[in-house]
XYZ file of C-alpha atoms in Angstrom:
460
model
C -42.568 48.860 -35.944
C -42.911 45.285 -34.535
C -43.897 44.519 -31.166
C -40.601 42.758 -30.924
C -38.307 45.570 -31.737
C -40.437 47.930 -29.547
C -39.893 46.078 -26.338
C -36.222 45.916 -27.453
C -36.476 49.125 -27.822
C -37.518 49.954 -24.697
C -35.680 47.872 -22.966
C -32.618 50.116 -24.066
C -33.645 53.262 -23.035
C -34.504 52.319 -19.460
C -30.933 51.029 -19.026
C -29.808 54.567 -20.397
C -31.968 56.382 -18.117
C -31.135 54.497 -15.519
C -34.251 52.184 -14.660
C -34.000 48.990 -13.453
C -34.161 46.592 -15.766
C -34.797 43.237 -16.402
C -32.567 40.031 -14.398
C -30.559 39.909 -11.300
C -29.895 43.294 -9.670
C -26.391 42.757 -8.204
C -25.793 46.503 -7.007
C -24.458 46.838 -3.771
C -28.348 48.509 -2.414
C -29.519 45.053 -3.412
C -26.307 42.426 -2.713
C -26.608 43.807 1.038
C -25.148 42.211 3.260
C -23.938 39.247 1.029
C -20.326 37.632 1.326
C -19.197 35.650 -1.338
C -17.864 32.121 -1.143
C -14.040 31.498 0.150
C -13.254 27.584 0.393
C -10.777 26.869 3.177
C -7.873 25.123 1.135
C -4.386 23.421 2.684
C -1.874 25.199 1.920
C 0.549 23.752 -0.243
C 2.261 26.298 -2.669
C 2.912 29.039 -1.075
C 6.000 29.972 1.327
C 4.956 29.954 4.791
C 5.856 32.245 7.369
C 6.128 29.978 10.107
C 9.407 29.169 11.576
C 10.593 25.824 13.275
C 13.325 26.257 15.957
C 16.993 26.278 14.697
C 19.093 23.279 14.946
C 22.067 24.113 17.054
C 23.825 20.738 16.584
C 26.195 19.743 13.920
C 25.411 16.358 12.859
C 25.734 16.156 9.066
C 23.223 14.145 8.367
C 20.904 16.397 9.904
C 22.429 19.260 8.347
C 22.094 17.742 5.156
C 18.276 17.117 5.618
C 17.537 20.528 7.117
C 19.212 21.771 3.438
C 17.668 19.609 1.179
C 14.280 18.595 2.730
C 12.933 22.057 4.403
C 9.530 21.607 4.043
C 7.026 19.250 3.513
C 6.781 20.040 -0.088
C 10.663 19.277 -0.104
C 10.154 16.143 1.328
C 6.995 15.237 -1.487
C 8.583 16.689 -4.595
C 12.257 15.218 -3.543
C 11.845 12.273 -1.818
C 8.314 11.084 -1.911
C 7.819 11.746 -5.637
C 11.225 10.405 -6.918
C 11.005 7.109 -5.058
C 7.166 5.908 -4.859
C 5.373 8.009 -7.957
C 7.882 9.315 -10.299
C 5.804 7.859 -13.293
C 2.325 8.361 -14.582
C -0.081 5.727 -14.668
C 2.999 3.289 -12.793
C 2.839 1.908 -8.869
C 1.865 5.288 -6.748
C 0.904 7.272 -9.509
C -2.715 6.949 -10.480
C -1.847 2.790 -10.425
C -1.384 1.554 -7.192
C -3.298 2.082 -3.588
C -2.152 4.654 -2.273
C -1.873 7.556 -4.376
C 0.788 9.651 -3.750
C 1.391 11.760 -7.120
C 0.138 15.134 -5.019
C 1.133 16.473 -2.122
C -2.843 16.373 -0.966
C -2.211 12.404 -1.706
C 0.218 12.222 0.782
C -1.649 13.930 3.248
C -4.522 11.581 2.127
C -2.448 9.231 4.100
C -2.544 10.589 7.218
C -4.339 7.777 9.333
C -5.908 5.873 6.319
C -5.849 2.146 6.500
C -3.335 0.116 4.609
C -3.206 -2.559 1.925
C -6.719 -2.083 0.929
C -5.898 -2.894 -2.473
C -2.933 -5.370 -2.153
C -3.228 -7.182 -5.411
C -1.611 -10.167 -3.878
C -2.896 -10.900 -0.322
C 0.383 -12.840 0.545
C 1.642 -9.138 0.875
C -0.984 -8.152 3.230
C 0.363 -7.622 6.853
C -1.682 -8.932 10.193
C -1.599 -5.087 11.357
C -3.319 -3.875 8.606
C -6.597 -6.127 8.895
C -9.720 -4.280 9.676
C -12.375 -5.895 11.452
C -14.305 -8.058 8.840
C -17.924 -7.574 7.537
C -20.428 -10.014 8.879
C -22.263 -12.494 6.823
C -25.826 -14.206 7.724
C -28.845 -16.109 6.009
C -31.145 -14.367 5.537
C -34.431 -15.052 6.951
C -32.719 -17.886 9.103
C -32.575 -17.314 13.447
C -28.894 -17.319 13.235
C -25.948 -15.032 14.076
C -23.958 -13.516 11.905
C -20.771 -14.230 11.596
C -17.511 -12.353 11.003
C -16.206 -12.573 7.394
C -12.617 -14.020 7.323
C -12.219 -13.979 3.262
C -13.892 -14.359 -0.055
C -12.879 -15.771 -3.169
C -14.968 -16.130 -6.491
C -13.679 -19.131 -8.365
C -14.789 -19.008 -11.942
C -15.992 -21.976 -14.201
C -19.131 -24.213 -14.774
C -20.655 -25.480 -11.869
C -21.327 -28.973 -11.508
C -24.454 -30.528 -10.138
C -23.151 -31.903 -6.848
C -26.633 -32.801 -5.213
C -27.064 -35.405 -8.498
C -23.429 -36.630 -8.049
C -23.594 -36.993 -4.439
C -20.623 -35.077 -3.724
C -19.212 -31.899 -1.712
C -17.803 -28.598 -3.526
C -14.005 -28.598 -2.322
C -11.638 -25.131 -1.766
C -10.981 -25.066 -5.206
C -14.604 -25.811 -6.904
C -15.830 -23.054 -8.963
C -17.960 -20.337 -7.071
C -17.954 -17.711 -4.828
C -16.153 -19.129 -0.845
C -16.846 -17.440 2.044
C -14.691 -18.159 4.884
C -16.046 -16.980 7.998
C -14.067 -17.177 11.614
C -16.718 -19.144 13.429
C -19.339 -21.617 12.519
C -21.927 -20.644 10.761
C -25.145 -22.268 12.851
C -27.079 -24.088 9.811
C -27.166 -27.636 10.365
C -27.465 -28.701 6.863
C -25.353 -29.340 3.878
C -26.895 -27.495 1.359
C -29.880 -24.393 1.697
C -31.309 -22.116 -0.867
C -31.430 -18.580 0.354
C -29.849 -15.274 0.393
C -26.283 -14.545 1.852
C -26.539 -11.315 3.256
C -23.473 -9.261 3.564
C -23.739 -6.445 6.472
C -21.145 -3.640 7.624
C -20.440 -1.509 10.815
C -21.223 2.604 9.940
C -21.114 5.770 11.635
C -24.123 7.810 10.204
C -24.432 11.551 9.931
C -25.777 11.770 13.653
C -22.322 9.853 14.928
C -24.916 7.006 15.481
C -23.256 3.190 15.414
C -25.377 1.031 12.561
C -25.311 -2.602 10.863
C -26.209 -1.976 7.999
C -27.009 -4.903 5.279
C -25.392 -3.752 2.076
C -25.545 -6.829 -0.210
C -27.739 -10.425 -0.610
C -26.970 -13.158 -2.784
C -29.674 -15.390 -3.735
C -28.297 -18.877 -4.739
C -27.912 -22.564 -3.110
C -25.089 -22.355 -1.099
C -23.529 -25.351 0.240
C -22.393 -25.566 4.032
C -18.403 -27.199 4.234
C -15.931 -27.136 7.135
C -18.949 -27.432 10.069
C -19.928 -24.460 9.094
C -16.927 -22.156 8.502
C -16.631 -22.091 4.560
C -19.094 -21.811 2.602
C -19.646 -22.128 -1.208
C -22.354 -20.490 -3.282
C -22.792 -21.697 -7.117
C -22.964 -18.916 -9.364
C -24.799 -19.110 -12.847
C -23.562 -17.244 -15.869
C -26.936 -15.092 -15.317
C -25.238 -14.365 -11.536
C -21.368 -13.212 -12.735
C -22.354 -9.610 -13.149
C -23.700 -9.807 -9.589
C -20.652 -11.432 -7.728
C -18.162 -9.159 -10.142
C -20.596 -5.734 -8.312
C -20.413 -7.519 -4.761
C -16.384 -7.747 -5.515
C -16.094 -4.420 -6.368
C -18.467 -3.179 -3.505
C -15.310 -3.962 -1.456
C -16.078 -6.426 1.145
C -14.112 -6.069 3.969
C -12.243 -9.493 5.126
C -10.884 -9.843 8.828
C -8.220 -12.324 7.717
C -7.310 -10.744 3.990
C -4.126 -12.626 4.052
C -5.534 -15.711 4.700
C -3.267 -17.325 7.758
C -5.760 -17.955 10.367
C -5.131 -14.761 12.446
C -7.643 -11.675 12.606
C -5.579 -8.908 12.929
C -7.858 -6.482 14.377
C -8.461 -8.901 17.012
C -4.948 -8.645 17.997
C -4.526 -4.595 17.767
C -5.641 -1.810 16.537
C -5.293 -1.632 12.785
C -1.836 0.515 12.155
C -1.968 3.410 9.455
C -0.172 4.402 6.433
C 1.162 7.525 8.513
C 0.113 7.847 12.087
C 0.422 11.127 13.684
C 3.833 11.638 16.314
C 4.416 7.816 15.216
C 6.542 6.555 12.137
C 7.561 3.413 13.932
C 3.955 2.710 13.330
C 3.517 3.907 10.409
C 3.011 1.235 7.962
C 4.561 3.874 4.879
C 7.530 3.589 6.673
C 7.170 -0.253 7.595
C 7.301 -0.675 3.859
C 10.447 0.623 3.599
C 12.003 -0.550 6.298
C 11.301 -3.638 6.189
C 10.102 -4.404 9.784
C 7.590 -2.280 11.863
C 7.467 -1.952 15.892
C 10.478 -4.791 15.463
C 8.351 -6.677 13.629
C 8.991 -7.975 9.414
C 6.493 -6.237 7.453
C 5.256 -8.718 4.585
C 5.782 -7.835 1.239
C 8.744 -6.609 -0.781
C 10.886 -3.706 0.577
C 9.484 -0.283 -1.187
C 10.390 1.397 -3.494
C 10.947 -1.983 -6.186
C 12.136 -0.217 -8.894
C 14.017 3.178 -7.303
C 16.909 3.659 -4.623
C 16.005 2.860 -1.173
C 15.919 6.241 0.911
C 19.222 7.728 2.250
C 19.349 8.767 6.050
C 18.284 11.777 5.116
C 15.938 11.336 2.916
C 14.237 8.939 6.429
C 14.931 11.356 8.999
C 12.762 14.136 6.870
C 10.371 11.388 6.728
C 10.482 10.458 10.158
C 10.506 14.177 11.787
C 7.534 15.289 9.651
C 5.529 12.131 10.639
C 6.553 12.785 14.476
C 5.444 16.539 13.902
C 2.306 15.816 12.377
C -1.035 17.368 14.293
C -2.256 14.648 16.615
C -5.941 15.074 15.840
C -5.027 14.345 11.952
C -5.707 17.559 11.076
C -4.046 18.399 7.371
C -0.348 20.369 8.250
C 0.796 23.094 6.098
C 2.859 21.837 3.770
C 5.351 24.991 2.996
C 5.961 24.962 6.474
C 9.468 23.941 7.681
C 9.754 20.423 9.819
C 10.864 21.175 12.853
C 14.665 19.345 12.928
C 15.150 20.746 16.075
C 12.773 19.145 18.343
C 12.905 15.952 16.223
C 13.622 12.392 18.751
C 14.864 11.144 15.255
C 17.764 14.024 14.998
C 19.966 12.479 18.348
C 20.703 9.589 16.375
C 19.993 10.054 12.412
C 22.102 7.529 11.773
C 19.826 4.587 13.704
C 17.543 5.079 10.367
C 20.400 3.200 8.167
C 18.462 1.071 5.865
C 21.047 -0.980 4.925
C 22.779 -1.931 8.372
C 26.106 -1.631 9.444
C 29.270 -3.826 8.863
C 30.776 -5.397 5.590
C 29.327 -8.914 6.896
C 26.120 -10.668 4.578
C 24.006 -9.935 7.680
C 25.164 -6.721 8.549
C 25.251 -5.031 5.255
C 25.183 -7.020 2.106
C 21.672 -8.160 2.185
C 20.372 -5.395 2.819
C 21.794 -3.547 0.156
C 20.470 -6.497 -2.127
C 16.925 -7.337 -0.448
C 16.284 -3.317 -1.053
C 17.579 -3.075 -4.221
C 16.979 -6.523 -6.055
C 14.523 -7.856 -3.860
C 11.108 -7.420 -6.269
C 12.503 -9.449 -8.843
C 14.517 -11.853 -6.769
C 11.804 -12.173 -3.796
C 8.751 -13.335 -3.534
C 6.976 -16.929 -4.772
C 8.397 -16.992 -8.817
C 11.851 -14.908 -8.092
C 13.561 -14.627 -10.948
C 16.281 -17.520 -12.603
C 15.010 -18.624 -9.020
C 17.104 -16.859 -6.796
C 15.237 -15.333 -3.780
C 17.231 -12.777 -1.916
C 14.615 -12.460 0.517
C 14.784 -16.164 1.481
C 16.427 -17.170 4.605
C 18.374 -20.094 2.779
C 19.796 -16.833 0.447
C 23.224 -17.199 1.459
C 23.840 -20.473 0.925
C 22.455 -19.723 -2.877
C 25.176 -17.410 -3.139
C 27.677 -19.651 -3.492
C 25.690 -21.761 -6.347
C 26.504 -22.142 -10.366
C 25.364 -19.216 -11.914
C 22.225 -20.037 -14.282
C 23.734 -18.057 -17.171
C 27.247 -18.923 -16.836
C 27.354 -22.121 -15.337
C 31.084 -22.194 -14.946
C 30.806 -19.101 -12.699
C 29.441 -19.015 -9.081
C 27.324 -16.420 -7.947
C 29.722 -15.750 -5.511
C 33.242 -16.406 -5.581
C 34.741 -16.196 -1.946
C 38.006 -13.831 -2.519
C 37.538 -13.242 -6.070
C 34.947 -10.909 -7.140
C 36.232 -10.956 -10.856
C 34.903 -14.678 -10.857
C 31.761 -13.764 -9.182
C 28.776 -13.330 -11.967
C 26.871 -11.990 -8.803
C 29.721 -9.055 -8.982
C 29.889 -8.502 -12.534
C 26.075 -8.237 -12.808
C 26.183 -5.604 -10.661
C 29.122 -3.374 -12.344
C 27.378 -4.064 -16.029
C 30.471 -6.172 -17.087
C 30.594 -6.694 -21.018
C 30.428 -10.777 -20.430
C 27.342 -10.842 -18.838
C 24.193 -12.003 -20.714
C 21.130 -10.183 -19.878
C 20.278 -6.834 -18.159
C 22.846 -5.670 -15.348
C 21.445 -5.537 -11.935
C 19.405 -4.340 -10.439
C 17.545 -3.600 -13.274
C 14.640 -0.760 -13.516
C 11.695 -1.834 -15.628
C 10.518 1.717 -16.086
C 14.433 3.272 -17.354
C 15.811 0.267 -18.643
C 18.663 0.901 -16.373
C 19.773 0.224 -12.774
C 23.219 0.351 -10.953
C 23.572 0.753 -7.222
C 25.739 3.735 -5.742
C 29.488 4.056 -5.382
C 29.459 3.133 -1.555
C 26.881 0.247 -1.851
C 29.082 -1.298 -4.748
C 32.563 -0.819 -2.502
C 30.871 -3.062 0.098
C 30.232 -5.526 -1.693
C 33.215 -5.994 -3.395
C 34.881 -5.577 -0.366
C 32.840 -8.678 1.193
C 33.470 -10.780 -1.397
C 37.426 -10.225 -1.413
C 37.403 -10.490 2.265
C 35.882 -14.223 1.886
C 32.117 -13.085 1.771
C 31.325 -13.747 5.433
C 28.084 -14.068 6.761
C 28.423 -12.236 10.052
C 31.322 -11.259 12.187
């Protein structure tokens, strides 16, 4: 017999005997006093147990949210889901900052800073600035200085030294911006821009912290305050890894104000607060009585329902204040909601058949991301402040029709874009890019053509 089959051998008559044999010995002599492993999860499946107080009054729209939107998960899968992430891969699903595809995405929320990744930083609001990253010379005696924006300008960079000339705003490069002067008095220096950050390390200890240098010749414009440093071919790579490092501007939206100089930053959802909750801003359209720039969410779905808000609105008011994670099976408490006295206060569209009071609203929410913005479509902007008077324009498809017709909605193309009438050219409004279809609801359409055969007035 071969060595090798005698130790197999062996092997399996100690296990029938009973010796111990060979590997981990996980009997209970030998586990002791071991406990295994049991993560601490949110809980977001399962029913809870946990009652909120009963609503004793009967205000239907209440009622209505109570029976629809119980729960948190209600409010995710119903109203959450269906208006800002209904699609993979499109706006809040997987696309667009923030995620909200899973309920634990929507709790991500809770008191995480907004328009981080705006795309287009005319949309970015003054409350949502965080305090800028700091930029310096390195190995110069000067201060650093608080970063207001950046901008990399490709494109072949001219030799400005031999043509005795100044890179302007729109040379090629990478711009810096900064809020004060930088204090080099020179036009030009060779040297590396370092980047550095505010943290919080492990030990809750405050640290600047230099996370980025870029070696080039930089060249010194606006006393100081911009400045512009050429970037070789060799050097894209380098600016493309600062860029997606995430440097973070003071003034991302680039009008001169630092808006967490002003306040402090505002959230997407800030616990016991919706009105400053910038989630909510978005879809309101104003914030703390304030516009909120950007296009009125959602683009492409129906704005939210009173409702649909004052689930929204309770469960943000009922959230824990320290920003702990809330159960999500758990029923919002209704009863003890501010928002419940007056449900109807959270009307997104307004009040009144006037074009202040209701019509725009119903449009700006609805039609808004094509027709707003700085390229609205067949250049109509419905989030203009000159929109009215547009109204009442030839219609760019059927010139001999206005928008608008004062008394007549069957000769307003406006009108008969909106019910899909057969002599229209084009898609009916509003029109959703992800269905291929769009019409607004029964009431929303009654308005309307109720303003226009009252004489489409502009406010009572």
């Amino acid at each position: 017999m071969s060595a090798q089959r005698l130790s197999f051998v062996v092997a399996c008559a100690a296990l029938l005997v009973g010796a111990p044999a060979c590997g981990p010995d996980f009997s209970d002599q030998a586990l002791g006093e071991f406990s295994p492993f049991e993560p601490q999860r949110p809980n977001f499946g399962h029913e809870s147990t946990d009652q909120a107080p009963t609503y004793q009054g009967d205000n239907a729209m209440v009622l209505e949210a109570i029976e629809l939107y119980r729960t948190g998960n209600d409010l995710h899968k119903k109203v959450i889901t269906r208006t800002c992430s209904p699609n993979g891969g499109v706006c809040h699903n997987q696309s667009e900052y923030p995620d909200l595809r899973t309920p634990a995405n929507f709790l991500a929320t809770i008191n995480a800073p907004c328009n981080v990744q705006p795309g287009d930083w005319t949309s970015v609001d003054d409350r949502c600035e965080q305090a800028g990253d700091r930029f310096m010379m390195a190995d110069r005696d000067a201060p650093e200085v608080e970063i207001g924006h950046v901008e990399y300008i490709p494109g072949d960079i001219q030799d400005y030294r031999e043509a005795g000339i100044l890179p302007e705003v729109g040379s090629p490069g990478f711009h810096v911006f900064l809020r004060e002067p930088l204090a080099i008095d020179r036009e030009e220096i060779w040297g590396g821009g370092r980047f550095v950050r505010t943290f919080i390390n492990d030990q809750g200890i405050i640290e600047d912290l230099p996370y980025a240098t870029f070696t080039t010749r930089w060249w010194i414009l606006d006393e100081g305050r911009h400045l512009v440093g050429e970037v070789r071919n060799y050097q894209i790579d380098r600016i493309n890894e600062l860029n997606a490092v995430g440097i973070v501007q003071g003034d991302l939206n680039r009008n001169g104000i630092y808006g967490a100089r002003q306040e402090r930053p505002v959230s997407l959802l800030t616990p016991g607060s919706p009105e400053r909750s910038y989630l909510i801003g978005r879809m309101r359209g104003t914030m703390m009585g304030q516009p909120v720039a950007g296009s009125r969410m959602p683009l492409a779905n129906q704005p939210l329902t009173i409702p649909e808000m004052l689930a929204l609105f309770c469960f943000v008011e009922g959230l824990p204040a320290d920003g702990a994670w809330p159960d999500m099976s758990a029923a919002i408490d209704y009863a003890s909601c501010s928002y419940s006295d007056d449900p109807e206060n959270l009307n997104l569209l307004g009040e009144g058949v006037t074009w202040k009071g209701r019509v725009s609203k119903v449009l700006q929410a609805n039609c808004g991301g094509c027709h707003g913005g700085n390229n609205p479509a067949e250049d109509l902007d419905l989030r203009s402040e000159d929109a009215y008077e547009h109204l009442f324009n030839a219609s760019v498809q059927r010139p001999g029709l206005k928008l608008i017709e004062p008394g007549n909605p069957e000769q307003s193309y406006l009108w008969l874009k909106l019910i899909n009438d057969e002599s229209i050219e084009g898609y009916p409004m509003p029109y959703n890019p992800l269905t291929g279809e769009g019409s607004l609801r029964e009431g929303e359409l009654g308005d309307i053509q109720t303003w226009i055969t009252n004489g489409a007035i502009r406010d009572e």
